[in-house]
Backbone as a ProteinNet text record, in pm:
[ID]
protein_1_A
[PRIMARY]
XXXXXXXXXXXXXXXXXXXXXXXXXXXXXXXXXXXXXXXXXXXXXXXXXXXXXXXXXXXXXXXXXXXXXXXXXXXXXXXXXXXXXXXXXXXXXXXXXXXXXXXXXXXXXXXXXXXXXXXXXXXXXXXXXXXXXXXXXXXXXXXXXXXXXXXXXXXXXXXXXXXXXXXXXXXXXXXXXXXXXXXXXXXXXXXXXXXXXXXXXXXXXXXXXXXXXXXXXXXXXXXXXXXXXXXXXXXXXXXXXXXXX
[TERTIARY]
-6207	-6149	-6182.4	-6171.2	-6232.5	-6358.6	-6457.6	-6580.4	-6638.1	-6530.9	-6571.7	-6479.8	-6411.9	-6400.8	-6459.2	-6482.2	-6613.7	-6726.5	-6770.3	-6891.6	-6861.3	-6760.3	-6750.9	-6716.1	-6645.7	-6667.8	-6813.3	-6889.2	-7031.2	-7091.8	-7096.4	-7202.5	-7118.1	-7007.5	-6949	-7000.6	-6993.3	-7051.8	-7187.7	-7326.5	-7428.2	-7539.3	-7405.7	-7386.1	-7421.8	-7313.3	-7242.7	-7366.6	-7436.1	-7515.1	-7661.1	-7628.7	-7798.5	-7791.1	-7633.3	-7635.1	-7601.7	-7584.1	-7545.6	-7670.6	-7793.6	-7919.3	-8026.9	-7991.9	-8037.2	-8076.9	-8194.7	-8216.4	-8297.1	-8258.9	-8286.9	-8451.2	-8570.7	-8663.2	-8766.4	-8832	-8957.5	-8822.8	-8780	-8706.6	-8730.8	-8891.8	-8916.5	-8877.2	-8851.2	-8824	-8702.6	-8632.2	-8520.2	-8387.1	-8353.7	-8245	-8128.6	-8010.5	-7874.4	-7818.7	-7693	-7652.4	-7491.8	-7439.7	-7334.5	-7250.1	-7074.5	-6994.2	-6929.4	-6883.9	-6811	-6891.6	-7006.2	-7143.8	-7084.8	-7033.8	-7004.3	-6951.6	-6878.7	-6836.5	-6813	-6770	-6703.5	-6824.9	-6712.1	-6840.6	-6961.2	-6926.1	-6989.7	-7140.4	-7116.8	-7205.2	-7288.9	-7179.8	-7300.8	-7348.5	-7322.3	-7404.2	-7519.2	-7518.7	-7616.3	-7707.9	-7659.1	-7830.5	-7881.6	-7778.4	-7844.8	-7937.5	-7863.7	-7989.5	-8094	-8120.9	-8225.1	-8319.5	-8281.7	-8369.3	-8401.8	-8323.2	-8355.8	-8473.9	-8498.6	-8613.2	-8549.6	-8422.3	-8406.1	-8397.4	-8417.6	-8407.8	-8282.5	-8206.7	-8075.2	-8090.7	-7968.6	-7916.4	-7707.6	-7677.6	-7588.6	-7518.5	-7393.5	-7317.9	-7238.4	-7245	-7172.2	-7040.5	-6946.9	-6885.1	-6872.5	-6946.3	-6948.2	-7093.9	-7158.5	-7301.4	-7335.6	-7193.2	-7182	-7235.9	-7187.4	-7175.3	-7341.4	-7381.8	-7549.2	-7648.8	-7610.9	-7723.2	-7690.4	-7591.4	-7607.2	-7655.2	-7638	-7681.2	-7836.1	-7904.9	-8023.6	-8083.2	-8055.5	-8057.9	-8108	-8047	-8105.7	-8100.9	-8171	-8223.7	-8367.8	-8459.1	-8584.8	-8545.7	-8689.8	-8747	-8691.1	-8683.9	-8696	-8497.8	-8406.9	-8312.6	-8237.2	-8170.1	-8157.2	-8026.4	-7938.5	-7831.7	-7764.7	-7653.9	-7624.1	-7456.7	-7416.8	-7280.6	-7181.9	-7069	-6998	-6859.5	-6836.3	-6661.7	-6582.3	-6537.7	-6504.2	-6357.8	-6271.7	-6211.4	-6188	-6346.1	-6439.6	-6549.3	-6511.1	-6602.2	-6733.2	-6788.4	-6875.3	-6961.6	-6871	-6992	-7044.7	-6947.4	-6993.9	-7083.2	-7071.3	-7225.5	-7305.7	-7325.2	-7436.2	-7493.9	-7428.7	-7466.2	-7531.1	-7500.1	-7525.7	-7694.4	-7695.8	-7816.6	-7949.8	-7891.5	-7994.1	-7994.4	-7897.7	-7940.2	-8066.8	-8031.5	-8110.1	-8246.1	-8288.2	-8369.7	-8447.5	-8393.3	-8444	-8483.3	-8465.5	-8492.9	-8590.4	-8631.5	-8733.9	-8777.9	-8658.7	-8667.7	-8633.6	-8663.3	-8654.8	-8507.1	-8408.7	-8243.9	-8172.5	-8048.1	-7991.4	-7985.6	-8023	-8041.9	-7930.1	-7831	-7669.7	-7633.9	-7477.7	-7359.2	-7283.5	-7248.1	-7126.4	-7069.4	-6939.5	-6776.1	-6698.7	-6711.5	-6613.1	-6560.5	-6417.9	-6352.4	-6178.6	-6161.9	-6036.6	-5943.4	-5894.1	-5797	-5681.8	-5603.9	-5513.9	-5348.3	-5361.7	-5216.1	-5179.8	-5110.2	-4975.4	-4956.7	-4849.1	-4809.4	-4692.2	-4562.4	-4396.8	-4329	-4224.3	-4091.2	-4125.7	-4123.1	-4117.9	-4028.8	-3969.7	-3843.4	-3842.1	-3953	-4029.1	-4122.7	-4160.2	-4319.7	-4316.8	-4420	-4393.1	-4537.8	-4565	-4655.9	-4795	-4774.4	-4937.8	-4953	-4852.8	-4931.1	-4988.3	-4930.2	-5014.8	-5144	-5171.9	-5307.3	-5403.1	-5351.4	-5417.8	-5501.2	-5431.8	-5519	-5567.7	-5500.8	-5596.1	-5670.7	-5699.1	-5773.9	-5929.6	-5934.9	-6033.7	-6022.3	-5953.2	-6018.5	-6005.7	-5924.5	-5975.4	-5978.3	-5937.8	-6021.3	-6168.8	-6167.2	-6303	-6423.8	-6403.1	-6457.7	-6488.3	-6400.7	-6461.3	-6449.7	-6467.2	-6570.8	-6726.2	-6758.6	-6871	-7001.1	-6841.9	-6939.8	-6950	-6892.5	-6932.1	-7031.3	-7012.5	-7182.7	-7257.8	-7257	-7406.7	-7485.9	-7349	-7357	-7479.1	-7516.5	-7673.8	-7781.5	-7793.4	-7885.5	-7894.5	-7745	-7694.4	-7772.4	-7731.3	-7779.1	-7951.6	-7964.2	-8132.9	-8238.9	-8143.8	-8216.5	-8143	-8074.1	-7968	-7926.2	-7872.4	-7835.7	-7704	-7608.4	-7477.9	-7398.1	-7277.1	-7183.7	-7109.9	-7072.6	-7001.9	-6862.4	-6810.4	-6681.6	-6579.8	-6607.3	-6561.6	-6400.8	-6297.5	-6137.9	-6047.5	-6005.3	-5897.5	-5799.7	-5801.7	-5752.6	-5589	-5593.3	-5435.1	-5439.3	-5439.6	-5411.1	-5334.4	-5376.6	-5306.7	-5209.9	-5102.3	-4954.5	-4886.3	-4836	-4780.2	-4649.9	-4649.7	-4519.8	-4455.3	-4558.7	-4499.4	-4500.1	-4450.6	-4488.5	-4611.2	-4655.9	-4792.7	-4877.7	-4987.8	-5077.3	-5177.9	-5187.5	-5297	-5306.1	-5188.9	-5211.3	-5218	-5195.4	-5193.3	-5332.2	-5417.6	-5566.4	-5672	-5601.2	-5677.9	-5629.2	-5488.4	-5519.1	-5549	-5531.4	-5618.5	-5786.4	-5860.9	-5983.7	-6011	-5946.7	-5944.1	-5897	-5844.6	-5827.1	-5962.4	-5981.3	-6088.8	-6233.7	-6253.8	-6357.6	-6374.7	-6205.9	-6241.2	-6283.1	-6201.3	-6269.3	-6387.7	-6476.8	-6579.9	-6685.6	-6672.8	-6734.2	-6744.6	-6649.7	-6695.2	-6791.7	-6725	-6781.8	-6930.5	-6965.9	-7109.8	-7207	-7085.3	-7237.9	-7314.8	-7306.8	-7354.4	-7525.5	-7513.7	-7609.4	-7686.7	-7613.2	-7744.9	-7666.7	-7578.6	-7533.4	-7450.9	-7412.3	-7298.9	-7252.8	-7108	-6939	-6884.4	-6929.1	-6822.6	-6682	-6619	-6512.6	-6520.9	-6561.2	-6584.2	-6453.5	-6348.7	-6222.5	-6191.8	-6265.2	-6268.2	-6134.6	-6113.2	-6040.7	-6029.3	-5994.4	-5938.5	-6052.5	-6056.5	-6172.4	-6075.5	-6193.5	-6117.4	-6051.6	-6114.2	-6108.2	-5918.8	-5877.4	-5746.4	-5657.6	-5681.7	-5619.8	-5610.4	-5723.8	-5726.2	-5621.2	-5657.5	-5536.7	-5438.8	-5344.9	-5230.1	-5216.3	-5261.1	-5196.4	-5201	-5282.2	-5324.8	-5137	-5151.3	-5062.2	-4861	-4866	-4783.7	-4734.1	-4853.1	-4879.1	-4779.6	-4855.4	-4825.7	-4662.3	-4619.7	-4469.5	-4395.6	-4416.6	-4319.4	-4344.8	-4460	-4454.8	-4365.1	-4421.5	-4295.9	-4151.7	-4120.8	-3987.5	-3932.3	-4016.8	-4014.7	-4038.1	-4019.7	-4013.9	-3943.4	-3836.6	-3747.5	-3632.5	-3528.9	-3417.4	-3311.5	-3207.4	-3092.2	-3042.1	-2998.4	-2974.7	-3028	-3155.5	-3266.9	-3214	-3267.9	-3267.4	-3130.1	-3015.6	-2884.8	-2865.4	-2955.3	-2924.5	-3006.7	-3135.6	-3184.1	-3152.7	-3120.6	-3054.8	-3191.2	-3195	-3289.8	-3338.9	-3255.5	-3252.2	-3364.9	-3381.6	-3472.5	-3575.8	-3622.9	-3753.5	-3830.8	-3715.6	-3772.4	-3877.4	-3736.6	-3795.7	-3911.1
-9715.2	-9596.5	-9592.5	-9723.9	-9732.5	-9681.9	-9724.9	-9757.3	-9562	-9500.5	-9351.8	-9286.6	-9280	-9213.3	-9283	-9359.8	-9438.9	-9337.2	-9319.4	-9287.5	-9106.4	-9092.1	-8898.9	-8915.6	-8978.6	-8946.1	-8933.2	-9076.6	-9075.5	-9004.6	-8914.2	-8781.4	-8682.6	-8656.6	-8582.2	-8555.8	-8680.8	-8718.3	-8697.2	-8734.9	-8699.7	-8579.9	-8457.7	-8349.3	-8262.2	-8297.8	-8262.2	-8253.9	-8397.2	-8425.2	-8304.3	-8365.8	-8221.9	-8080.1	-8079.2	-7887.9	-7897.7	-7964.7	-7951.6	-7977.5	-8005.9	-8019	-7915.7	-7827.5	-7732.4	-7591.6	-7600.2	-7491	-7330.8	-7226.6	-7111.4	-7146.6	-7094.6	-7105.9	-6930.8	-6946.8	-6812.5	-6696.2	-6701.2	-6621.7	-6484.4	-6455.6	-6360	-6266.4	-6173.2	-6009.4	-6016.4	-6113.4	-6150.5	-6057.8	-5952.6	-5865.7	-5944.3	-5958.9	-5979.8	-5909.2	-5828.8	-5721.7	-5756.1	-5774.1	-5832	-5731.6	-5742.6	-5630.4	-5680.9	-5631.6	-5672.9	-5769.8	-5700.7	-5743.5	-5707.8	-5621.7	-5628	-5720.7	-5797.6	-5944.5	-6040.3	-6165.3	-6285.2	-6314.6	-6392.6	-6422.2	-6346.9	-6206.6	-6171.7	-6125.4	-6111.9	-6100.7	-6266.1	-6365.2	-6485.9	-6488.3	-6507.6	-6509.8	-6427.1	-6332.7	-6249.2	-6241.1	-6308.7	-6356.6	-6496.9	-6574.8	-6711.5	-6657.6	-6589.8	-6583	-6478.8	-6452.4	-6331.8	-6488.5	-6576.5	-6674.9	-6765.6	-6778.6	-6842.2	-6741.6	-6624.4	-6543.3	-6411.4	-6425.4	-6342.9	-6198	-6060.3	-5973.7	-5918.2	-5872.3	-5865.9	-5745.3	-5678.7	-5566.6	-5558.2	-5534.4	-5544.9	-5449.6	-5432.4	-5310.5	-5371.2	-5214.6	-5206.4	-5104	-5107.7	-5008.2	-4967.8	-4978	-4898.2	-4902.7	-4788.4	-4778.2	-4922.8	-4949.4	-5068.2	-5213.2	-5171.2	-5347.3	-5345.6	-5237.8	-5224.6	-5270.3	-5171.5	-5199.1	-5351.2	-5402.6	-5509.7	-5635.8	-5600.3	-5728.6	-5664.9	-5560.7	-5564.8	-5617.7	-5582.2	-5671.8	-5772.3	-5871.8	-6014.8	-6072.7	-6008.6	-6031	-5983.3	-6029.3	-5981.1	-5842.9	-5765.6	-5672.8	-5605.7	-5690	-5712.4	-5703.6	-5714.4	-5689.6	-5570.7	-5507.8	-5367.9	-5316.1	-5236.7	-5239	-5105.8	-5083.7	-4951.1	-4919	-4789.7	-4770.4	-4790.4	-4863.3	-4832.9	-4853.8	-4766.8	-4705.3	-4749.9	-4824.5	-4914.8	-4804.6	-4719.4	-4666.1	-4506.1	-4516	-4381.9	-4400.8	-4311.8	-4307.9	-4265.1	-4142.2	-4070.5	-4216.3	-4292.1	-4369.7	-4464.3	-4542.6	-4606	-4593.8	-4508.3	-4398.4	-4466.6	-4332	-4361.6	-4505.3	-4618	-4712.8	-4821.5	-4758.9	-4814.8	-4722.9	-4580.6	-4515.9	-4609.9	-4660.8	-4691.9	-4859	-4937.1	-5062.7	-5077.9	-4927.7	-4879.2	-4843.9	-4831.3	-4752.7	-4877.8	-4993.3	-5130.6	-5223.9	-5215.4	-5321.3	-5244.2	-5144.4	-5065.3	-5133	-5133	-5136	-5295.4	-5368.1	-5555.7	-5584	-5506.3	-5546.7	-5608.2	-5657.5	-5711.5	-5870.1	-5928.4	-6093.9	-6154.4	-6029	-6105.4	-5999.6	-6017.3	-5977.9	-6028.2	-6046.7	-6117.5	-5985	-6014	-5923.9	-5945.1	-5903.9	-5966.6	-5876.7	-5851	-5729.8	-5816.5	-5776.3	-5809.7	-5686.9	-5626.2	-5559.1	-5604.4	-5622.6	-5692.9	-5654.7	-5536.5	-5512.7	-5312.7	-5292.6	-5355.3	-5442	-5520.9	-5680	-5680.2	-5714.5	-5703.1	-5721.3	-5720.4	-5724	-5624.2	-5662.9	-5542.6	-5351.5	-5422.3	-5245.3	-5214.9	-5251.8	-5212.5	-5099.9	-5110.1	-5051.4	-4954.5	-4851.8	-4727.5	-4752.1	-4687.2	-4732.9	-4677.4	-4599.3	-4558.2	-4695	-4796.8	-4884.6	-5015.4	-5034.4	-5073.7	-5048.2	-4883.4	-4829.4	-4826.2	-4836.5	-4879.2	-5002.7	-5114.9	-5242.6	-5270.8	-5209.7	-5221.5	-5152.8	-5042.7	-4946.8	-4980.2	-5083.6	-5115	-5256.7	-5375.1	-5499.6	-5524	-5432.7	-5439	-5322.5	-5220.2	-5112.5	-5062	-5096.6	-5040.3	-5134.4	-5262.4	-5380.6	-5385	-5334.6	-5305.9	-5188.4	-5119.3	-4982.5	-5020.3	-5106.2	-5093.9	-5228.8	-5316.6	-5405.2	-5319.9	-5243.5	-5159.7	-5099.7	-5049.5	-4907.6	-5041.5	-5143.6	-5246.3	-5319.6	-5316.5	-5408.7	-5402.4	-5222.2	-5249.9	-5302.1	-5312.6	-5325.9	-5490.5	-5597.6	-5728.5	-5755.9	-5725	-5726.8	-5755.7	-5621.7	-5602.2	-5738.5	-5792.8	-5917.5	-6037.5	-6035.4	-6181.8	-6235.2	-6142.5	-6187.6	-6259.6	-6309.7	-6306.7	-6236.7	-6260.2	-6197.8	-6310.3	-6344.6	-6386.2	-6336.5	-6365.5	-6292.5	-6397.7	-6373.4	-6415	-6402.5	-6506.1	-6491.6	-6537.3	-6503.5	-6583	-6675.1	-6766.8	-6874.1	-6879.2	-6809.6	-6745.9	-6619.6	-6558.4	-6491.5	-6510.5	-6607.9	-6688.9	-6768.5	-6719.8	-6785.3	-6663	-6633.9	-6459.2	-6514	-6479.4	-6548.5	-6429.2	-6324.1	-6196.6	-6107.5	-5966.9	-5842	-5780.8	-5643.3	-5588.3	-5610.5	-5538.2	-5573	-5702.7	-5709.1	-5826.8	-5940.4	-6058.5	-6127.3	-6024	-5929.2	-5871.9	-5829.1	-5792.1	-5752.3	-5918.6	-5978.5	-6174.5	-6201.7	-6161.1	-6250.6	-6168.5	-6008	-5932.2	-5955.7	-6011.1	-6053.9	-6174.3	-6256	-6347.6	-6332.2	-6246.7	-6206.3	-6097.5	-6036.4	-5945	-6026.1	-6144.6	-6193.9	-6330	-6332.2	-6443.2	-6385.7	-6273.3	-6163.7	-6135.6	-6113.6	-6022	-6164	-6286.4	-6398	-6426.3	-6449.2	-6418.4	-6293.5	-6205.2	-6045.8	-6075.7	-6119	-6117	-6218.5	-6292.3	-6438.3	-6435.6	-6325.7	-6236.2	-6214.8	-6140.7	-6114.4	-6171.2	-6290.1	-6393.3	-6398.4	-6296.4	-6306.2	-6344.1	-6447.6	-6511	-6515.4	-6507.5	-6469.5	-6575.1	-6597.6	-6683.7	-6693.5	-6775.4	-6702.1	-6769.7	-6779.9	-6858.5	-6846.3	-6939.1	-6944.4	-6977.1	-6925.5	-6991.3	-7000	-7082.7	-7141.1	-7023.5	-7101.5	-7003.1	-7025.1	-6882.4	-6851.7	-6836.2	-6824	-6850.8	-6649.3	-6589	-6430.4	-6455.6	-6547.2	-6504.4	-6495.9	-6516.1	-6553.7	-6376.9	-6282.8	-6172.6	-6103.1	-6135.8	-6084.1	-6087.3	-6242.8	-6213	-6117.7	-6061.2	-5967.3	-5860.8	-5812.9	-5712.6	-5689.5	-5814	-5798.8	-5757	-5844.7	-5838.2	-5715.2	-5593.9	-5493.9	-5429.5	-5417.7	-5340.6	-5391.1	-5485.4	-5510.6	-5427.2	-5410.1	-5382.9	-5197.3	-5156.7	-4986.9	-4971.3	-5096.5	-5077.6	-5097.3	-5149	-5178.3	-5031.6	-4937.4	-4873.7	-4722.5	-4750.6	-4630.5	-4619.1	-4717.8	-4779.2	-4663	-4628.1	-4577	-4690.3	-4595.3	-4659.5	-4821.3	-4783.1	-4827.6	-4954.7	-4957	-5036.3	-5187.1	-5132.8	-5172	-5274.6	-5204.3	-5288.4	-5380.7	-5392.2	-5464.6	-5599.7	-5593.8	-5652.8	-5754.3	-5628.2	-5714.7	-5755	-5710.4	-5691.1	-5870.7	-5933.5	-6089.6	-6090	-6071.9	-6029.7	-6040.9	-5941	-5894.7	-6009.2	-6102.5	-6156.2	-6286.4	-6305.6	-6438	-6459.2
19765.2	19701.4	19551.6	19472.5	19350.2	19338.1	19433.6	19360.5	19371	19522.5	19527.8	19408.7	19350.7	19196.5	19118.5	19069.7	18981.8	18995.9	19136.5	19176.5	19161	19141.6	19115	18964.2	18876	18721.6	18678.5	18747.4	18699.4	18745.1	18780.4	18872.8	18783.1	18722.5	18669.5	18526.9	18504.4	18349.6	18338	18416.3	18433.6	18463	18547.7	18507.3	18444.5	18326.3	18200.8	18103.9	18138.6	18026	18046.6	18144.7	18223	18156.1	18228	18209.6	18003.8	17952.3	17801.2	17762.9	17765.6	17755.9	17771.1	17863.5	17920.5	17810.6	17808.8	17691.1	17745.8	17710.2	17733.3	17661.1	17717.5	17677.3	17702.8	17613.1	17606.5	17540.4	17412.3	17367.6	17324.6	17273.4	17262.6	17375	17357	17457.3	17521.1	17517	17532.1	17453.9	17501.3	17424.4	17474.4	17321.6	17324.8	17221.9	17283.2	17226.3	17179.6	17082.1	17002.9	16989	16968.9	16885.2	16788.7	16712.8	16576.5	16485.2	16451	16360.6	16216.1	16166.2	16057.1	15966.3	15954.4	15904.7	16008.3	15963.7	16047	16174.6	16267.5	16371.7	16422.3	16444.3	16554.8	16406.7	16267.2	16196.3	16205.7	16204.6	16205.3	16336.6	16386.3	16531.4	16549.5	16457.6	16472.4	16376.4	16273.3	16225.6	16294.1	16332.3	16428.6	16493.6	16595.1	16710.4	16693	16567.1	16489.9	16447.6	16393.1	16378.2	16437.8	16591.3	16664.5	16759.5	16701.4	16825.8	16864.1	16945.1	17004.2	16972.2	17024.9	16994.2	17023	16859	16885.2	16803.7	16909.2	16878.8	16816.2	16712.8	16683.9	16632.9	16704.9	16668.2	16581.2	16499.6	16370.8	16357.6	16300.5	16294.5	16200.4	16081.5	15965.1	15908.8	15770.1	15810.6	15693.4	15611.2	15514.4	15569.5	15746	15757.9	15839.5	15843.7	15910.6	15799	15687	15614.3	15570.6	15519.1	15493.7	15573.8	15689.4	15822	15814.9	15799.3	15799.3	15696.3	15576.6	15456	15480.8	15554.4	15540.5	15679.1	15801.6	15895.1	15894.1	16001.6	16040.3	16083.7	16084.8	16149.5	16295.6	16344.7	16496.9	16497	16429.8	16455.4	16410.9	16529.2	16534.3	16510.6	16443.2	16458.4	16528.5	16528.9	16607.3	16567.2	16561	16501.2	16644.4	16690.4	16773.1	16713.9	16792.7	16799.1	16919.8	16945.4	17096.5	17123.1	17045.3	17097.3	17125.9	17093.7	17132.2	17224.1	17371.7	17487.5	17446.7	17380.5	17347.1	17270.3	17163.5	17075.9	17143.8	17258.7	17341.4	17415.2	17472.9	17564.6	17504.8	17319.9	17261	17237.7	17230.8	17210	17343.8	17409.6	17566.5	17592.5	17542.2	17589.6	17473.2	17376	17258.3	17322.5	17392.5	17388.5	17554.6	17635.2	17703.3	17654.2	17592.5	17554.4	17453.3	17366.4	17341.4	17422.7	17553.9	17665.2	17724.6	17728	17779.9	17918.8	17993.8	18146.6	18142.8	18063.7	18129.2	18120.5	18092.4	18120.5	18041	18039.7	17869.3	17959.9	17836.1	17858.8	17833.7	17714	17707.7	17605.2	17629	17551.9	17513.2	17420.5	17361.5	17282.1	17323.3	17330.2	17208.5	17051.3	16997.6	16896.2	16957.9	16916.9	16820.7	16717.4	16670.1	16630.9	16705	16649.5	16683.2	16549	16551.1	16487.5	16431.6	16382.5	16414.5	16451.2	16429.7	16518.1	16464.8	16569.6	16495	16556.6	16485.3	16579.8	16587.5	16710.1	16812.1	16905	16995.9	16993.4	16991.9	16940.5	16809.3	16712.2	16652.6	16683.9	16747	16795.6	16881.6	16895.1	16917.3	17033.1	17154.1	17254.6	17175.1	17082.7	16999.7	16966.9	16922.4	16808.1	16947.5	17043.6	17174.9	17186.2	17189.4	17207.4	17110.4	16967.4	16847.6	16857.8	16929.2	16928	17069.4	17224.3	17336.8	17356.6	17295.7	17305.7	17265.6	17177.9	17086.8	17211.9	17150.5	17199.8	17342.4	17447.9	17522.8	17650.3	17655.1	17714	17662.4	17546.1	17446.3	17524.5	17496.3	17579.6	17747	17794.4	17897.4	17940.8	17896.9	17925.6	17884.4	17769.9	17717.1	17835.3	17810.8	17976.7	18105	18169.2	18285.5	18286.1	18143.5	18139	18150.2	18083	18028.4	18165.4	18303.4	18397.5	18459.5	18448.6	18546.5	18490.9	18354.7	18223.4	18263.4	18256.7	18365.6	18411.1	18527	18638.9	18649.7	18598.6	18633.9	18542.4	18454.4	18350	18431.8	18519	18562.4	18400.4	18344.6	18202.9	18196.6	18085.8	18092.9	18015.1	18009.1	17951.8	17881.6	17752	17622	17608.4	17646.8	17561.9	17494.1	17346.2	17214.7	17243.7	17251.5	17233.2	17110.8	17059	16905.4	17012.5	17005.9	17104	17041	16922.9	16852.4	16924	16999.7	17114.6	17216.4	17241.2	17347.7	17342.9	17235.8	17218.6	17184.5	17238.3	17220.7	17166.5	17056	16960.3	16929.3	16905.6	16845	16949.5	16912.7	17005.8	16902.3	17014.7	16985.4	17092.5	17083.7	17183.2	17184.6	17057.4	17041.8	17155.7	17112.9	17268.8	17359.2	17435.2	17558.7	17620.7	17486.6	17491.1	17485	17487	17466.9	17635.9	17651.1	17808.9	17900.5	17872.2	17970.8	17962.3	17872.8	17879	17898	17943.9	18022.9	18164.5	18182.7	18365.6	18363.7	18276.4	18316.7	18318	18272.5	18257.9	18423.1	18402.4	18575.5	18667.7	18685.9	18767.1	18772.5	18679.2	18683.3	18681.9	18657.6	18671.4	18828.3	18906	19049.6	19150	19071.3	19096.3	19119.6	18983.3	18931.9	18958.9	19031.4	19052.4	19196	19234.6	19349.6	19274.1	19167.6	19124.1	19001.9	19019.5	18914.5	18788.7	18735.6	18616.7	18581.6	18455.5	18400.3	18338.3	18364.8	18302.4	18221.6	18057.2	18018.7	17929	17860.1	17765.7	17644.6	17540.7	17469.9	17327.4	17381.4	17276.8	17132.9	17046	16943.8	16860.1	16769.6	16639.6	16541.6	16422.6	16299.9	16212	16129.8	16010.6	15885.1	15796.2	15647.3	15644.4	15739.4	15730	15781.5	15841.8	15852.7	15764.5	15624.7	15518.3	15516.5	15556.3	15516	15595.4	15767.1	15855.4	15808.4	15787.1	15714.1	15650	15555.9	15419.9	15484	15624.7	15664.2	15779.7	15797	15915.1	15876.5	15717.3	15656.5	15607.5	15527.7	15556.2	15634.4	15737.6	15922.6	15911.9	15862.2	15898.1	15803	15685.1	15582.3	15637.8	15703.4	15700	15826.3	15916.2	16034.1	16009	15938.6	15855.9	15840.8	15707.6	15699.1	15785.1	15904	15971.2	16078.4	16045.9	16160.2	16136.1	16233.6	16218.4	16194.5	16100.6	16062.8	16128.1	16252.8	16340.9	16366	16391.2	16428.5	16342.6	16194.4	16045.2	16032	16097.7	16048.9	16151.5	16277.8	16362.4	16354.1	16260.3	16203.9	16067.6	16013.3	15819.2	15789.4	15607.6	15549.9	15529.5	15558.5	15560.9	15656.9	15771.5	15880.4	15790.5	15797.3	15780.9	15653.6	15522.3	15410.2	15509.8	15598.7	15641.6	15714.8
[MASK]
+++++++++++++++++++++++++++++++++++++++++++++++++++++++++++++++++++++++++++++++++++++++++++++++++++++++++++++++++++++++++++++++++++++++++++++++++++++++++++++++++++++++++++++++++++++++++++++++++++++++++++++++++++++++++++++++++++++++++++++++++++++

């Protein structure tokens, strides 16, 4: 009985080592198409793999955070305006990453959407400020993987999807966690779905950036206007003690 778990760690471990070794090779023509290019990760990642070869296409949501990522990338990397909680920009951005693969299919996506405030007490919050942040990180998100799936498909490409692993402690109300663990059920899902057709589903959870120093003030913000638009009522059941702490 020993020597057969002995004999499954070490096949486990050996594995490990194989598949962590394993390198994507012939990068040229290779399209991977990124979201939230304008600062923070989804901007580094996207000059990485601009110098690692690949042909990347990166959405922007402002024309600030384009020109500047073109600025100081190659040629060969393309950017595009999207609006994740606009159907129409999505389209457009799906017909142009169509129209860059010129028939050979998307080689990958990576998903990385932060909308993040309002976030406050629950009976706080009004169901717009829900749709303010799922609307974007994750209905926006997958609407934009559905249109992309045949583009998938047709490359046996994968799918990335970027998570704030501070998502996944729902301490507060808001949508934020709610749009982190619905993309993690939407991604187990669609990881079985898809391995039908060659293509692969992963979730990639990352840690904290120095940009959260910015969230805070942003989020702190969002509390004091929600404060402020509370009824009487609300407010005294709270105590202004509330809200210092």
């Amino acid at each position: 009985l020993h020597i057969a778990i002995l004999a499954s760690i070490l096949s486990l471990i050996i594995y490990w080592i194989i598949r962590d070794r394993y390198r994507v090779r012939s990068l040229n023509g290779k399209h991977v198409f990124i979201t939230g290019c304008d600062t923070g990760l989804g901007n580094s990642l996207a000059k990485w793999l601009d110098q690692k070869g690949f042909c990347v296409i990166a959405a922007c949501a402002t024309e600030k955070g384009s020109q500047e990522l073109r600025s100081c990338s190659s040629l060969s990397l393309k950017t595009v305006d999207l609006n994740l909680a606009d159907s129409n920009s999505i389209a457009r951005a799906v017909e142009f990453v169509t129209e860059q693969t010129a028939g050979k299919g998307l080689f990958g996506l990576v998903s990385n959407a932060e909308g993040t405030a309002p976030i406050g007490p629950t009976d706080w919050l009004r169901i717009e400020d829900f749709h303010s942040v799922l609307d974007v990180s994750l209905l926006g998100l997958i609407e934009l993987i559905l249109k992309l799936l045949p583009l998938l498909k047709k490359a046996e490409g994968r799918v990335v999807n970027l998570i704030n692993a501070k998502g996944l402690m729902a301490s507060v109300g808001g949508g934020y966690s709610l749009s982190k663990w619905g993309m993690e059920a939407f991604s187990d899902t669609l990881r079985i779905e898809m391995r039908h057709f060659g293509v692969k589903v992963s979730i990639v959870e990352h840690g904290f950036f120095k940009a959260e120093e910015v969230n805070s003030d942003i989020i702190e913000k969002y509390l004091f206007k929600l404060w402020n638009r509370l009824t009487p009522e609300i407010r005294d059941s709270y105590g202004e003690k509330y809200l210092v702490e």
